[in-house]
CSV table of C-alpha atoms and ligand atoms in Angstrom, one decimal:
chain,number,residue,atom,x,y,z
A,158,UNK,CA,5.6,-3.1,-20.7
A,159,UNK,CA,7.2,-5.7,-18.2
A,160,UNK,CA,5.5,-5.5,-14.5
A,161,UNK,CA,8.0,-5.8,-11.8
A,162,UNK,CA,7.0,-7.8,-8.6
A,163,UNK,CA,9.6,-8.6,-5.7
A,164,UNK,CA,8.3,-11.1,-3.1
A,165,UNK,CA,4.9,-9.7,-2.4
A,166,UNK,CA,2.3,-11.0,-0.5
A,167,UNK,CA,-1.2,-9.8,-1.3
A,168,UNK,CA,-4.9,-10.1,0.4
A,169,UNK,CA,-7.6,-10.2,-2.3
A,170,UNK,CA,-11.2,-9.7,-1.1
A,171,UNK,CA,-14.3,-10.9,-3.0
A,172,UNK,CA,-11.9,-13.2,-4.7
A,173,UNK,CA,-14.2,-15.8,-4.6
A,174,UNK,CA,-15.9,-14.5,-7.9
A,175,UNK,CA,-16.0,-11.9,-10.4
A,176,UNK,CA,-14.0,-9.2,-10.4
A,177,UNK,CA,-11.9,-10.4,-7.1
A,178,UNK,CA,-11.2,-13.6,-8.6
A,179,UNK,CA,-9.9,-12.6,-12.0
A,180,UNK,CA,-7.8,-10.0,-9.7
A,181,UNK,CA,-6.2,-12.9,-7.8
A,182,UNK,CA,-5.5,-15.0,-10.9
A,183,UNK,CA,-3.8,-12.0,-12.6
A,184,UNK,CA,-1.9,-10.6,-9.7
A,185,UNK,CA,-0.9,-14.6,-8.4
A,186,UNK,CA,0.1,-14.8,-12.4
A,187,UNK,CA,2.9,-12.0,-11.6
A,188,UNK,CA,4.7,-14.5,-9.0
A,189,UNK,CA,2.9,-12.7,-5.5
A,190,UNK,CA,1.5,-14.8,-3.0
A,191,UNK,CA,-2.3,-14.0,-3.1
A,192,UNK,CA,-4.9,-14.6,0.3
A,193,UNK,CA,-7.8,-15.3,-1.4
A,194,UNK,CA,-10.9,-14.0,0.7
A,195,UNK,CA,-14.4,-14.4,0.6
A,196,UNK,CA,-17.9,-14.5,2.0
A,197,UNK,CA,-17.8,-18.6,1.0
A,198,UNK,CA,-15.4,-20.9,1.4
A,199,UNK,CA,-16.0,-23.1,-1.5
A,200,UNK,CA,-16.1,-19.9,-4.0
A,201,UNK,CA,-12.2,-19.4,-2.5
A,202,UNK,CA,-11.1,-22.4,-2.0
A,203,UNK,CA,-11.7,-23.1,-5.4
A,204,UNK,CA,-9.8,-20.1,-6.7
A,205,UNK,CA,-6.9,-20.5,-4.8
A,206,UNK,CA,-6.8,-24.2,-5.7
A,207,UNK,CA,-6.7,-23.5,-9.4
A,208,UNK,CA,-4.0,-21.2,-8.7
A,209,UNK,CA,-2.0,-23.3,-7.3
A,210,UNK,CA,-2.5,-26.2,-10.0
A,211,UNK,CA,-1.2,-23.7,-12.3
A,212,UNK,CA,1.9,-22.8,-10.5
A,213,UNK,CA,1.1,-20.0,-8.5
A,214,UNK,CA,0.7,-19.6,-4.7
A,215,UNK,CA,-2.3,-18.7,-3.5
A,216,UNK,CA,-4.2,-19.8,0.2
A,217,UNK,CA,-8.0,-19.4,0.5
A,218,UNK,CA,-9.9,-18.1,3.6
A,219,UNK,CA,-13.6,-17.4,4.5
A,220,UNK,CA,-14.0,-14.3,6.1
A,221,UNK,CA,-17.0,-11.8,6.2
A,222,UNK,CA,-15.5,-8.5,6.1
A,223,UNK,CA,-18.3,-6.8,7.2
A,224,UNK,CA,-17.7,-8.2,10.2
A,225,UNK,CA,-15.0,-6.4,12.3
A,226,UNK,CA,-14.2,-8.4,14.4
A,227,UNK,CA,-13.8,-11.3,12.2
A,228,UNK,CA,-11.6,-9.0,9.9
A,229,UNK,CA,-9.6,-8.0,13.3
A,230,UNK,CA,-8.9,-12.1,13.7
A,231,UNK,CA,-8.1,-12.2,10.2
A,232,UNK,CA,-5.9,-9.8,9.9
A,233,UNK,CA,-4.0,-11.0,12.6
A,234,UNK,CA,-3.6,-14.2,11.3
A,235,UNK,CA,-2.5,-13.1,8.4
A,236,UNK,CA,0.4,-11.2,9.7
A,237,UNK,CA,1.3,-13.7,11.8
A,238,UNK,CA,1.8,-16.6,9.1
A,239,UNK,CA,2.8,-14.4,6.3
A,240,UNK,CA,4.9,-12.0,8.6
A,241,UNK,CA,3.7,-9.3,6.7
A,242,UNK,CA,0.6,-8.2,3.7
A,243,UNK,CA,1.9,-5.5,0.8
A,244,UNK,CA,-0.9,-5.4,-1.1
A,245,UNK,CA,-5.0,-4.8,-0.4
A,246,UNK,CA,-7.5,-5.1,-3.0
A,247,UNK,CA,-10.9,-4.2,-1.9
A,248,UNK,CA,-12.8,-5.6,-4.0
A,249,UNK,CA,-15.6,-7.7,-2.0
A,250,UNK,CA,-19.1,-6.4,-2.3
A,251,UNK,CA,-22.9,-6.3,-2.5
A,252,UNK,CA,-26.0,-5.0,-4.0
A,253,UNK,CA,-29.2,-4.1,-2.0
A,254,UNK,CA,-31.0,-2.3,-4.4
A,255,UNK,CA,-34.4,-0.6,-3.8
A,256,UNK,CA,-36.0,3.1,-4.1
A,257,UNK,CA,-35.7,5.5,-0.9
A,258,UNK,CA,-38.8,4.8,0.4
A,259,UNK,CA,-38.7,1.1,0.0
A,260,UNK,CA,-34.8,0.7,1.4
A,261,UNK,CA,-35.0,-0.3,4.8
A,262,UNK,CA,-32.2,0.1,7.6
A,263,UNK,CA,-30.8,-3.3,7.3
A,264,UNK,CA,-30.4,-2.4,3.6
A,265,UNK,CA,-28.5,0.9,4.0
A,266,UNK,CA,-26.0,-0.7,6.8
A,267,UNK,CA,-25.4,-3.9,5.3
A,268,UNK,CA,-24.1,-2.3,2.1
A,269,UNK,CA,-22.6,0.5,3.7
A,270,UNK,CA,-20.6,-2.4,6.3
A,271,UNK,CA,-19.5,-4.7,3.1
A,272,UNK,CA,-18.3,-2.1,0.8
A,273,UNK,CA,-17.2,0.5,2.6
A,274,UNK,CA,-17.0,-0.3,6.5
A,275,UNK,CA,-14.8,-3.5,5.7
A,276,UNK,CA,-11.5,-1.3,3.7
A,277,UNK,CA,-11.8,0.7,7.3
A,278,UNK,CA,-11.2,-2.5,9.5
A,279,UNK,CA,-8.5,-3.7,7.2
A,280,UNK,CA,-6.7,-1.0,7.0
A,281,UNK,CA,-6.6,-0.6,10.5
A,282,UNK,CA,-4.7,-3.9,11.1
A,283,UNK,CA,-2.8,-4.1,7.7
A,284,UNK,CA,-1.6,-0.5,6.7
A,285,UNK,CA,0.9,0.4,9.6
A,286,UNK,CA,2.9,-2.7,9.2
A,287,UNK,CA,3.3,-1.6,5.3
A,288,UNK,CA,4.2,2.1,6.3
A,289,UNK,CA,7.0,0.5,8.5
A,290,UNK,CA,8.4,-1.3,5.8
A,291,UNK,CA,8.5,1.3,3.6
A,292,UNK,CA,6.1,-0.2,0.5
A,293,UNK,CA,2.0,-0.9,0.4
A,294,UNK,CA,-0.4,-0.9,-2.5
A,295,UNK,CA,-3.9,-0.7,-1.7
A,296,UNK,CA,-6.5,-0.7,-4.5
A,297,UNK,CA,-10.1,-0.3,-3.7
A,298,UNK,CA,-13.1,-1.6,-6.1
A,299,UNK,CA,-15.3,1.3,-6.3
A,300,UNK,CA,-17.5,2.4,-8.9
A,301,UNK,CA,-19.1,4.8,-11.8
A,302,UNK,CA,-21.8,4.8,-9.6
A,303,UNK,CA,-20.1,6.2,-6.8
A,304,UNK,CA,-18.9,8.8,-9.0
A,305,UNK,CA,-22.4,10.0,-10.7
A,306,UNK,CA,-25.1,8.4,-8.2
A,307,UNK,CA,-28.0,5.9,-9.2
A,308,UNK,CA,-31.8,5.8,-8.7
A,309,UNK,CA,-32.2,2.5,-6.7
A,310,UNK,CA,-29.0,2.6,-5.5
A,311,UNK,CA,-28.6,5.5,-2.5
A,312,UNK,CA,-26.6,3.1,-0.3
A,313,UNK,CA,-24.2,1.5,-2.9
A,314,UNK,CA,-24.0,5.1,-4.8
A,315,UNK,CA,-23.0,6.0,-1.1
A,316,UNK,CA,-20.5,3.2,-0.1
A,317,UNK,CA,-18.7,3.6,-3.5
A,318,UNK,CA,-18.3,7.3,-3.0
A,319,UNK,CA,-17.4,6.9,0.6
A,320,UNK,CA,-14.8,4.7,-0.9
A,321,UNK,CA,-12.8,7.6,-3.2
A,322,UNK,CA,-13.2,10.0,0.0
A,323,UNK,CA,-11.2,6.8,1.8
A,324,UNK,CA,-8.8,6.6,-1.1
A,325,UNK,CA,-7.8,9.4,-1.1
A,326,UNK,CA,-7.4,10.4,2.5
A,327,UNK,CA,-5.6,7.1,3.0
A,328,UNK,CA,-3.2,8.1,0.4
A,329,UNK,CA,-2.3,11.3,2.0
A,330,UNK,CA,-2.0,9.6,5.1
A,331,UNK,CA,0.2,7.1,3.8
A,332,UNK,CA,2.1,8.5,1.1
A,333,UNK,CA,5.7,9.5,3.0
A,334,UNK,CA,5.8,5.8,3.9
A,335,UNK,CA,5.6,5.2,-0.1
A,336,UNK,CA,2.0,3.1,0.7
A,337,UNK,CA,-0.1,4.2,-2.5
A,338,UNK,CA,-3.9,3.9,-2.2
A,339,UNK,CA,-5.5,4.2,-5.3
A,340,UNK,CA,-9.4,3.0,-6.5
A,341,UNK,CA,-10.8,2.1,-9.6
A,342,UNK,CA,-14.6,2.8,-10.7
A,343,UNK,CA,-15.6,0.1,-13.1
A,344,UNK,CA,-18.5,0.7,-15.3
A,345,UNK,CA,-20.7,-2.4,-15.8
A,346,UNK,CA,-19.0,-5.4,-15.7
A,347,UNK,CA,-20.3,-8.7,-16.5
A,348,UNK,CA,-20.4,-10.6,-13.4
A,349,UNK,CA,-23.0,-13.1,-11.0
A,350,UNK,CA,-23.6,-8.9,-9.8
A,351,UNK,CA,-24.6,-7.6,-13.4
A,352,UNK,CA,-26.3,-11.0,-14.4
A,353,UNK,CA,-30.0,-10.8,-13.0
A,354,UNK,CA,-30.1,-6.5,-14.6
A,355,UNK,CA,-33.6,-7.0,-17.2
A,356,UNK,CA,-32.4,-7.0,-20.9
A,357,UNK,CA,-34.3,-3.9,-21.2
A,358,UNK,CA,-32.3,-2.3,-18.8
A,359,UNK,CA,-28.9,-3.9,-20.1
A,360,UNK,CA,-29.7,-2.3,-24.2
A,361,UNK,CA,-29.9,1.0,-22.4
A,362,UNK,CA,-26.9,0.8,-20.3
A,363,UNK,CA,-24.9,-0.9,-23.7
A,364,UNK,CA,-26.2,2.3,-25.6
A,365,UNK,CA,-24.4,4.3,-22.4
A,366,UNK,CA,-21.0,2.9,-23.2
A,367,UNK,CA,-19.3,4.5,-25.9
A,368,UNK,CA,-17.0,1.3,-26.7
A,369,UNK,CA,-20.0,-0.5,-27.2
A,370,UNK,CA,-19.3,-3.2,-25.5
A,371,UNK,CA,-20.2,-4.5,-22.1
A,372,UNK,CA,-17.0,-5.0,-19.5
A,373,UNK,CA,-14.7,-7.9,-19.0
A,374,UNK,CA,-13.3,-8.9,-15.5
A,375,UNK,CA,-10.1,-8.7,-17.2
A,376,UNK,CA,-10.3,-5.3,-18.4
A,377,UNK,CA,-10.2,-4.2,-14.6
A,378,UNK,CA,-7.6,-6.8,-13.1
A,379,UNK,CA,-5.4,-5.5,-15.6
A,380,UNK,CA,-5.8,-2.2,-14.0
A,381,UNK,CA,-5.2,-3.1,-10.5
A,382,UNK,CA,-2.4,-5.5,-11.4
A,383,UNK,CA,-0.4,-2.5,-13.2
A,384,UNK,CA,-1.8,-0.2,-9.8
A,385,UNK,CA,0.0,-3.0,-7.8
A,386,UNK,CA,3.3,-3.3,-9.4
A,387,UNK,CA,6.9,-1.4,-8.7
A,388,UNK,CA,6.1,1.0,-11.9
A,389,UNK,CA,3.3,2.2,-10.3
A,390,UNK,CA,5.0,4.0,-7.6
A,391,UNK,CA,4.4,7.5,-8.7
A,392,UNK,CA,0.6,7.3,-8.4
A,393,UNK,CA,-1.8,7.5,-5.4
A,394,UNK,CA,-5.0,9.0,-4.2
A,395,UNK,CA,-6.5,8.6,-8.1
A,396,UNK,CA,-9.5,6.9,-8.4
A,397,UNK,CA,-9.4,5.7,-12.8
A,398,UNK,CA,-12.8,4.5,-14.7
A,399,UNK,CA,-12.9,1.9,-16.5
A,400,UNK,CA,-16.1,1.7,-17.9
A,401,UNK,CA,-15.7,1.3,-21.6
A,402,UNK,CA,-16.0,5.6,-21.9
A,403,UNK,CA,-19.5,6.0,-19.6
A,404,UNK,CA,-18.0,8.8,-17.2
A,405,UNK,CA,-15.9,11.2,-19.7
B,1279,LIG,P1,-19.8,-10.7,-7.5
B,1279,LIG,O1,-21.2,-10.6,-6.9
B,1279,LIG,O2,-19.6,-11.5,-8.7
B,1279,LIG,O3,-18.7,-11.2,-6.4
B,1279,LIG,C1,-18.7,-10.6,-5.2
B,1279,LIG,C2,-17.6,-11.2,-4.3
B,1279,LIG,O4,-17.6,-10.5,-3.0
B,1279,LIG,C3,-17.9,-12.6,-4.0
B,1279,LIG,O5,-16.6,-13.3,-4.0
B,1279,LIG,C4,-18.4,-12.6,-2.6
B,1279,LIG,O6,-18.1,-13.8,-1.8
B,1279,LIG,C5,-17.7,-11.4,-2.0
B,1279,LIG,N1,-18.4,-10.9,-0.8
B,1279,LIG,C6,-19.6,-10.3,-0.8
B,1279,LIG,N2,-19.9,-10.0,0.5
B,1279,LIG,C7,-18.9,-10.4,1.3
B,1279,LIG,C8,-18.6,-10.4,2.6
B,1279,LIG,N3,-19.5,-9.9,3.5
B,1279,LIG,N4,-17.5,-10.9,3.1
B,1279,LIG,C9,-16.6,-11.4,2.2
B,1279,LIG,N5,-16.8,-11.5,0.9
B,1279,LIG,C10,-17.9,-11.0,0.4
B,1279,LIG,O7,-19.4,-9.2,-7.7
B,1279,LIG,P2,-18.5,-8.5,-8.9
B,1279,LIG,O8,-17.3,-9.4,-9.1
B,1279,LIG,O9,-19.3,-8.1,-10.0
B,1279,LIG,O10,-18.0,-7.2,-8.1
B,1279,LIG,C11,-16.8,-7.1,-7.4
B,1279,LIG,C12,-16.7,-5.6,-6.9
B,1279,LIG,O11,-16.7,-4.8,-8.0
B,1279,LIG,C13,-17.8,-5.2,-6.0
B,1279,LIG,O12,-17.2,-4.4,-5.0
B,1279,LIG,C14,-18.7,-4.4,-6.9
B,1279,LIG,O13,-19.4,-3.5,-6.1
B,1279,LIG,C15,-17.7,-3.8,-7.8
B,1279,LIG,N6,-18.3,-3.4,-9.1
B,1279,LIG,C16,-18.8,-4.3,-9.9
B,1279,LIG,C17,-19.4,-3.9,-11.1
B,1279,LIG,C18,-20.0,-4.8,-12.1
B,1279,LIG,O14,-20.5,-4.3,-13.1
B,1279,LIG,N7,-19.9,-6.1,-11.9
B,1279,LIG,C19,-19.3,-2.5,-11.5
B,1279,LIG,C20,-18.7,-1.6,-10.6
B,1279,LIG,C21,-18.2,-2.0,-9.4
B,1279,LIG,P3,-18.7,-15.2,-2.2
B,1279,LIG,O15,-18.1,-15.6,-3.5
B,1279,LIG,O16,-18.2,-16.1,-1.1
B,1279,LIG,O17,-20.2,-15.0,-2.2
Protein backbone atom coordinates (compact mmCIF):
# COMPACT_ATOMS: atom_id res chain seq x y z
CA UNK A 1 0.00 0.00 0.00
CA UNK A 2 1.22 3.65 -1.00
CA UNK A 3 1.48 6.10 2.25
CA UNK A 4 0.28 9.44 1.56
CA UNK A 5 2.24 12.52 3.18
CA UNK A 6 1.35 16.29 2.24
CA UNK A 7 3.93 18.77 3.62
CA UNK A 8 4.28 17.58 7.15
CA UNK A 9 6.49 18.62 9.62
CA UNK A 10 7.25 16.14 12.45
CA UNK A 11 9.07 16.22 16.09
CA UNK A 12 10.72 12.91 16.86
CA UNK A 13 11.88 12.36 20.42
CA UNK A 14 14.69 9.82 21.43
CA UNK A 15 15.68 10.03 17.84
CA UNK A 16 19.03 10.11 18.67
CA UNK A 17 19.05 6.17 18.88
CA UNK A 18 17.11 3.11 18.70
CA UNK A 19 13.77 3.09 18.08
CA UNK A 20 13.42 7.15 17.68
CA UNK A 21 16.10 7.12 15.17
CA UNK A 22 14.90 4.38 12.79
CA UNK A 23 11.39 6.40 13.30
CA UNK A 24 12.92 9.52 11.94
CA UNK A 25 14.75 7.84 9.07
CA UNK A 26 11.46 6.09 7.99
CA UNK A 27 9.04 8.94 8.54
CA UNK A 28 11.90 11.69 6.86
CA UNK A 29 11.97 8.69 4.03
CA UNK A 30 8.12 9.64 3.31
CA UNK A 31 9.22 13.37 2.26
CA UNK A 32 8.19 15.06 6.06
CA UNK A 33 10.37 17.39 7.65
CA UNK A 34 11.57 15.54 10.82
CA UNK A 35 13.00 17.61 14.39
CA UNK A 36 15.18 15.17 15.48
CA UNK A 37 15.36 15.35 19.45
CA UNK A 38 17.37 13.98 21.98
CA UNK A 39 19.05 13.88 25.38
CA UNK A 40 22.66 14.32 23.24
CA UNK A 41 23.50 16.43 20.74
CA UNK A 42 25.93 14.35 18.88
CA UNK A 43 23.44 11.16 18.89
CA UNK A 44 20.98 13.80 16.83
CA UNK A 45 23.01 15.68 15.10
CA UNK A 46 24.23 12.71 13.54
CA UNK A 47 20.88 11.39 12.63
CA UNK A 48 19.60 14.29 11.16
CA UNK A 49 22.81 14.74 9.18
CA UNK A 50 22.60 11.34 7.56
CA UNK A 51 19.19 12.32 6.72
CA UNK A 52 19.92 14.94 5.02
CA UNK A 53 22.92 13.37 2.99
CA UNK A 54 20.42 11.10 1.69
CA UNK A 55 17.91 13.59 0.53
CA UNK A 56 15.66 14.06 3.24
CA UNK A 57 15.13 17.08 5.54
CA UNK A 58 15.69 16.70 8.86
CA UNK A 59 17.22 19.51 11.73
CA UNK A 60 18.63 18.08 15.08
CA UNK A 61 18.12 19.58 18.52
CA UNK A 62 19.17 18.66 22.13
CA UNK A 63 16.58 18.91 24.38
CA UNK A 64 15.83 16.99 27.72
CA UNK A 65 12.25 16.49 27.83
CA UNK A 66 12.04 15.70 31.18
CA UNK A 67 12.60 19.00 31.65
CA UNK A 68 9.58 21.35 31.30
CA UNK A 69 10.68 24.11 30.92
CA UNK A 70 13.30 23.27 28.47
CA UNK A 71 10.43 21.47 26.40
CA UNK A 72 8.30 24.87 26.99
CA UNK A 73 11.43 26.72 25.09
CA UNK A 74 11.55 24.10 22.68
CA UNK A 75 8.37 23.91 21.72
CA UNK A 76 8.23 27.40 21.14
CA UNK A 77 10.99 27.48 18.98
CA UNK A 78 9.75 25.12 17.04
CA UNK A 79 6.55 26.72 16.20
CA UNK A 80 8.06 29.69 15.55
CA UNK A 81 10.63 28.45 12.78
CA UNK A 82 8.53 25.78 11.42
CA UNK A 83 5.17 27.82 11.75
CA UNK A 84 3.59 24.83 12.84
CA UNK A 85 4.43 20.74 14.14
CA UNK A 86 1.77 17.84 12.70
CA UNK A 87 3.22 15.09 13.97
CA UNK A 88 4.62 13.87 17.70
CA UNK A 89 6.31 10.77 18.28
CA UNK A 90 7.05 10.04 21.84
CA UNK A 91 9.40 7.86 21.75
CA UNK A 92 12.37 9.19 24.09
CA UNK A 93 12.97 7.07 27.22
CA UNK A 94 14.74 5.42 30.13
CA UNK A 95 15.25 2.44 32.31
CA UNK A 96 15.81 2.65 36.09
CA UNK A 97 15.39 -0.66 36.97
CA UNK A 98 15.43 -2.03 40.58
CA UNK A 99 13.04 -4.18 43.09
CA UNK A 100 10.53 -1.96 45.34
CA UNK A 101 12.49 -1.94 48.19
CA UNK A 102 15.64 -1.00 46.51
CA UNK A 103 14.02 1.83 43.95
CA UNK A 104 14.64 5.00 45.45
CA UNK A 105 12.67 8.38 44.77
CA UNK A 106 14.97 9.74 42.29
CA UNK A 107 14.34 6.44 40.47
CA UNK A 108 10.52 6.50 40.43
CA UNK A 109 10.45 10.43 39.29
CA UNK A 110 13.12 10.37 36.84
CA UNK A 111 11.35 7.64 34.87
CA UNK A 112 8.11 8.75 35.51
CA UNK A 113 9.36 12.64 34.18
CA UNK A 114 11.16 11.10 30.89
CA UNK A 115 8.51 8.75 29.71
CA UNK A 116 5.55 9.95 30.80
CA UNK A 117 5.76 13.59 32.22
CA UNK A 118 7.61 14.84 28.93
CA UNK A 119 4.26 13.69 26.24
CA UNK A 120 2.37 16.07 28.96
CA UNK A 121 4.61 19.19 28.44
CA UNK A 122 4.54 18.63 24.67
CA UNK A 123 1.32 18.38 24.19
CA UNK A 124 0.62 21.24 26.07
CA UNK A 125 2.56 23.60 23.60
CA UNK A 126 2.12 21.45 20.34
CA UNK A 127 -1.48 19.99 20.23
CA UNK A 128 -3.81 23.14 20.11
CA UNK A 129 -1.96 24.58 17.12
CA UNK A 130 -2.77 20.98 15.33
CA UNK A 131 -6.46 21.10 16.52
CA UNK A 132 -6.70 24.59 14.87
CA UNK A 133 -5.54 23.40 11.65
CA UNK A 134 -7.62 20.70 11.52
CA UNK A 135 -4.87 17.61 11.28
CA UNK A 136 -2.32 16.12 14.15
CA UNK A 137 -0.87 12.65 14.60
CA UNK A 138 0.66 11.83 17.78
CA UNK A 139 2.17 8.45 18.47
CA UNK A 140 3.50 7.60 21.83
CA UNK A 141 6.30 4.74 22.39
CA UNK A 142 4.87 2.71 25.15
CA UNK A 143 5.20 -0.70 25.98
CA UNK A 144 4.22 -4.62 26.66
CA UNK A 145 5.26 -3.77 29.96
CA UNK A 146 2.92 -1.14 30.49
CA UNK A 147 0.31 -3.39 29.44
CA UNK A 148 1.15 -6.60 31.78
CA UNK A 149 3.56 -5.03 34.55
CA UNK A 150 7.21 -6.30 35.35
CA UNK A 151 9.16 -7.30 38.55
CA UNK A 152 12.01 -4.68 38.54
CA UNK A 153 10.28 -2.39 36.71
CA UNK A 154 7.27 -0.58 39.02
CA UNK A 155 8.19 2.89 37.65
CA UNK A 156 8.60 2.07 33.85
CA UNK A 157 5.56 -0.64 34.12
CA UNK A 158 3.99 2.69 35.48
CA UNK A 159 5.05 5.42 33.04
CA UNK A 160 4.18 3.10 30.12
CA UNK A 161 0.74 2.51 31.46
CA UNK A 162 0.33 6.10 32.36
CA UNK A 163 1.16 6.53 28.76
CA UNK A 164 -2.20 4.38 27.09
CA UNK A 165 -4.33 6.28 29.91
CA UNK A 166 -2.73 9.60 28.06
CA UNK A 167 -3.41 8.12 24.68
CA UNK A 168 -6.37 7.60 24.93
CA UNK A 169 -7.79 10.55 26.82
CA UNK A 170 -5.79 12.77 24.35
CA UNK A 171 -7.63 11.15 21.60
CA UNK A 172 -10.95 11.92 22.94
CA UNK A 173 -9.94 15.22 23.57
CA UNK A 174 -8.71 15.71 20.29
CA UNK A 175 -10.59 13.71 17.99
CA UNK A 176 -13.36 16.47 16.44
CA UNK A 177 -10.24 18.45 15.41
CA UNK A 178 -9.26 15.11 13.39
CA UNK A 179 -5.76 15.03 15.81
CA UNK A 180 -5.44 11.16 16.27
CA UNK A 181 -3.36 9.98 19.26
CA UNK A 182 -2.52 6.55 19.13
CA UNK A 183 0.47 4.41 21.11
CA UNK A 184 2.31 1.49 20.28
CA UNK A 185 3.62 -1.24 22.92
CA UNK A 186 6.73 -2.81 21.56
CA UNK A 187 7.79 -6.07 22.90
CA UNK A 188 11.56 -6.41 23.20
CA UNK A 189 13.35 -4.73 20.85
CA UNK A 190 16.93 -4.87 20.25
CA UNK A 191 18.31 -1.65 21.08
CA UNK A 192 21.56 0.18 23.40
CA UNK A 193 18.10 -0.29 26.09
CA UNK A 194 17.77 -4.18 25.51
CA UNK A 195 21.65 -4.65 25.10
CA UNK A 196 23.08 -5.04 28.71
CA UNK A 197 19.60 -7.79 29.57
CA UNK A 198 21.97 -11.25 30.92
CA UNK A 199 21.70 -13.94 28.13
CA UNK A 200 20.04 -15.97 30.59
CA UNK A 201 17.41 -13.62 30.81
CA UNK A 202 17.23 -12.84 26.94
CA UNK A 203 16.69 -17.18 26.10
CA UNK A 204 13.74 -16.82 28.41
CA UNK A 205 12.26 -13.73 27.03
CA UNK A 206 13.09 -15.40 23.18
CA UNK A 207 11.07 -18.48 24.42
CA UNK A 208 8.21 -15.67 25.38
CA UNK A 209 7.89 -14.61 21.79
CA UNK A 210 5.95 -16.75 19.70
CA UNK A 211 7.67 -15.49 16.34
CA UNK A 212 10.79 -16.52 17.76
CA UNK A 213 12.60 -14.00 17.03
CA UNK A 214 13.79 -10.98 18.94
CA UNK A 215 12.39 -7.28 17.54
CA UNK A 216 13.78 -5.02 14.90
CA UNK A 217 13.62 -1.18 15.13
CA UNK A 218 12.13 -1.38 11.86
CA UNK A 219 9.37 -3.56 12.72
CA UNK A 220 7.95 -0.61 15.01
CA UNK A 221 8.85 2.53 12.65
CA UNK A 222 6.89 0.81 10.19
CA UNK A 223 4.04 0.94 12.58
CA UNK A 224 4.21 4.56 13.51
CA UNK A 225 5.06 5.62 9.98
CA UNK A 226 1.68 3.91 8.66
CA UNK A 227 -0.01 5.61 12.28
CA UNK A 228 1.29 8.86 10.83
CA UNK A 229 0.18 8.93 7.36
CA UNK A 230 -3.31 10.30 5.59
CA UNK A 231 -4.66 6.51 5.49
CA UNK A 232 -4.47 6.38 8.98
CA UNK A 233 -7.19 8.76 9.69
CA UNK A 234 -9.87 6.52 10.87
CA UNK A 235 -7.86 5.32 13.98
CA UNK A 236 -7.19 6.93 17.40
CA UNK A 237 -7.09 6.18 21.06
CA UNK A 238 -5.64 2.40 20.15
CA UNK A 239 -2.67 1.45 21.64
CA UNK A 240 -1.18 -1.89 18.93
CA UNK A 241 1.65 -4.51 20.28
CA UNK A 242 4.18 -5.28 18.36
CA UNK A 243 6.07 -7.65 20.18
CA UNK A 244 6.50 -10.60 17.86
CA UNK A 245 3.00 -12.32 19.55
CA UNK A 246 4.08 -11.89 23.55
CA UNK A 247 0.71 -10.12 24.66
CA UNK A 248 -2.21 -12.18 22.64
P1 LIG B 1 17.58 3.74 23.56
O1 LIG B 1 18.12 3.70 24.94
O2 LIG B 1 18.33 3.04 22.48
O3 LIG B 1 17.38 5.27 23.09
C1 LIG B 1 16.69 6.15 23.92
C2 LIG B 1 16.60 7.51 23.27
O4 LIG B 1 15.88 8.38 24.17
C3 LIG B 1 17.98 8.14 23.04
O5 LIG B 1 18.01 8.84 21.82
C4 LIG B 1 18.09 9.13 24.21
O6 LIG B 1 18.88 10.28 23.93
C5 LIG B 1 16.63 9.56 24.37
N1 LIG B 1 16.41 10.11 25.71
C6 LIG B 1 16.48 9.49 26.91
N2 LIG B 1 16.24 10.34 27.89
C7 LIG B 1 16.02 11.55 27.32
C8 LIG B 1 15.74 12.84 27.82
N3 LIG B 1 15.63 13.09 29.13
N4 LIG B 1 15.58 13.85 26.92
C9 LIG B 1 15.69 13.62 25.59
N5 LIG B 1 15.96 12.42 25.07
C10 LIG B 1 16.12 11.39 25.91
O7 LIG B 1 16.10 3.21 23.69
P2 LIG B 1 15.16 2.40 22.66
O8 LIG B 1 15.36 2.91 21.29
O9 LIG B 1 15.32 0.98 22.95
O10 LIG B 1 13.73 2.82 23.20
C11 LIG B 1 12.96 3.86 22.61
C12 LIG B 1 11.60 3.90 23.29
O11 LIG B 1 10.96 2.64 23.10
C13 LIG B 1 11.67 4.13 24.79
O12 LIG B 1 10.60 4.95 25.19
C14 LIG B 1 11.51 2.74 25.37
O13 LIG B 1 10.96 2.77 26.66
C15 LIG B 1 10.55 2.13 24.35
N6 LIG B 1 10.60 0.68 24.32
C16 LIG B 1 11.77 0.02 24.01
C17 LIG B 1 11.77 -1.38 23.97
C18 LIG B 1 13.00 -2.16 23.62
O14 LIG B 1 12.94 -3.40 23.72
N7 LIG B 1 14.08 -1.57 23.19
C19 LIG B 1 10.57 -2.15 24.30
C20 LIG B 1 9.42 -1.35 24.62
C21 LIG B 1 9.45 0.01 24.62
P3 LIG B 1 20.47 10.19 23.66
O15 LIG B 1 20.63 9.42 22.38
O16 LIG B 1 20.88 11.60 23.50
O17 LIG B 1 21.03 9.50 24.84
Amino acid sequence: MQMTFKDRCALITGAGRGIGKRIAEFIANEGVTVICVSRNDANCSAVADNIVAAGGKAVAKAVDVSDAAAVEKAAKGFLEEYSRIDIIVNCAGITRDGLLLRMSNDDWDSVLRTNLSSCFYWARHLVHPMARNRWGRVVNISSVVGLMGNAGQINYASAKAGMIGFTKSLAKEFASRSVTVNAIAPGYIETDMTSGIDDRVAEHILKAIPLRRIGQTADIARMVTYLCSEEANYITGQVFTVDGGMVM
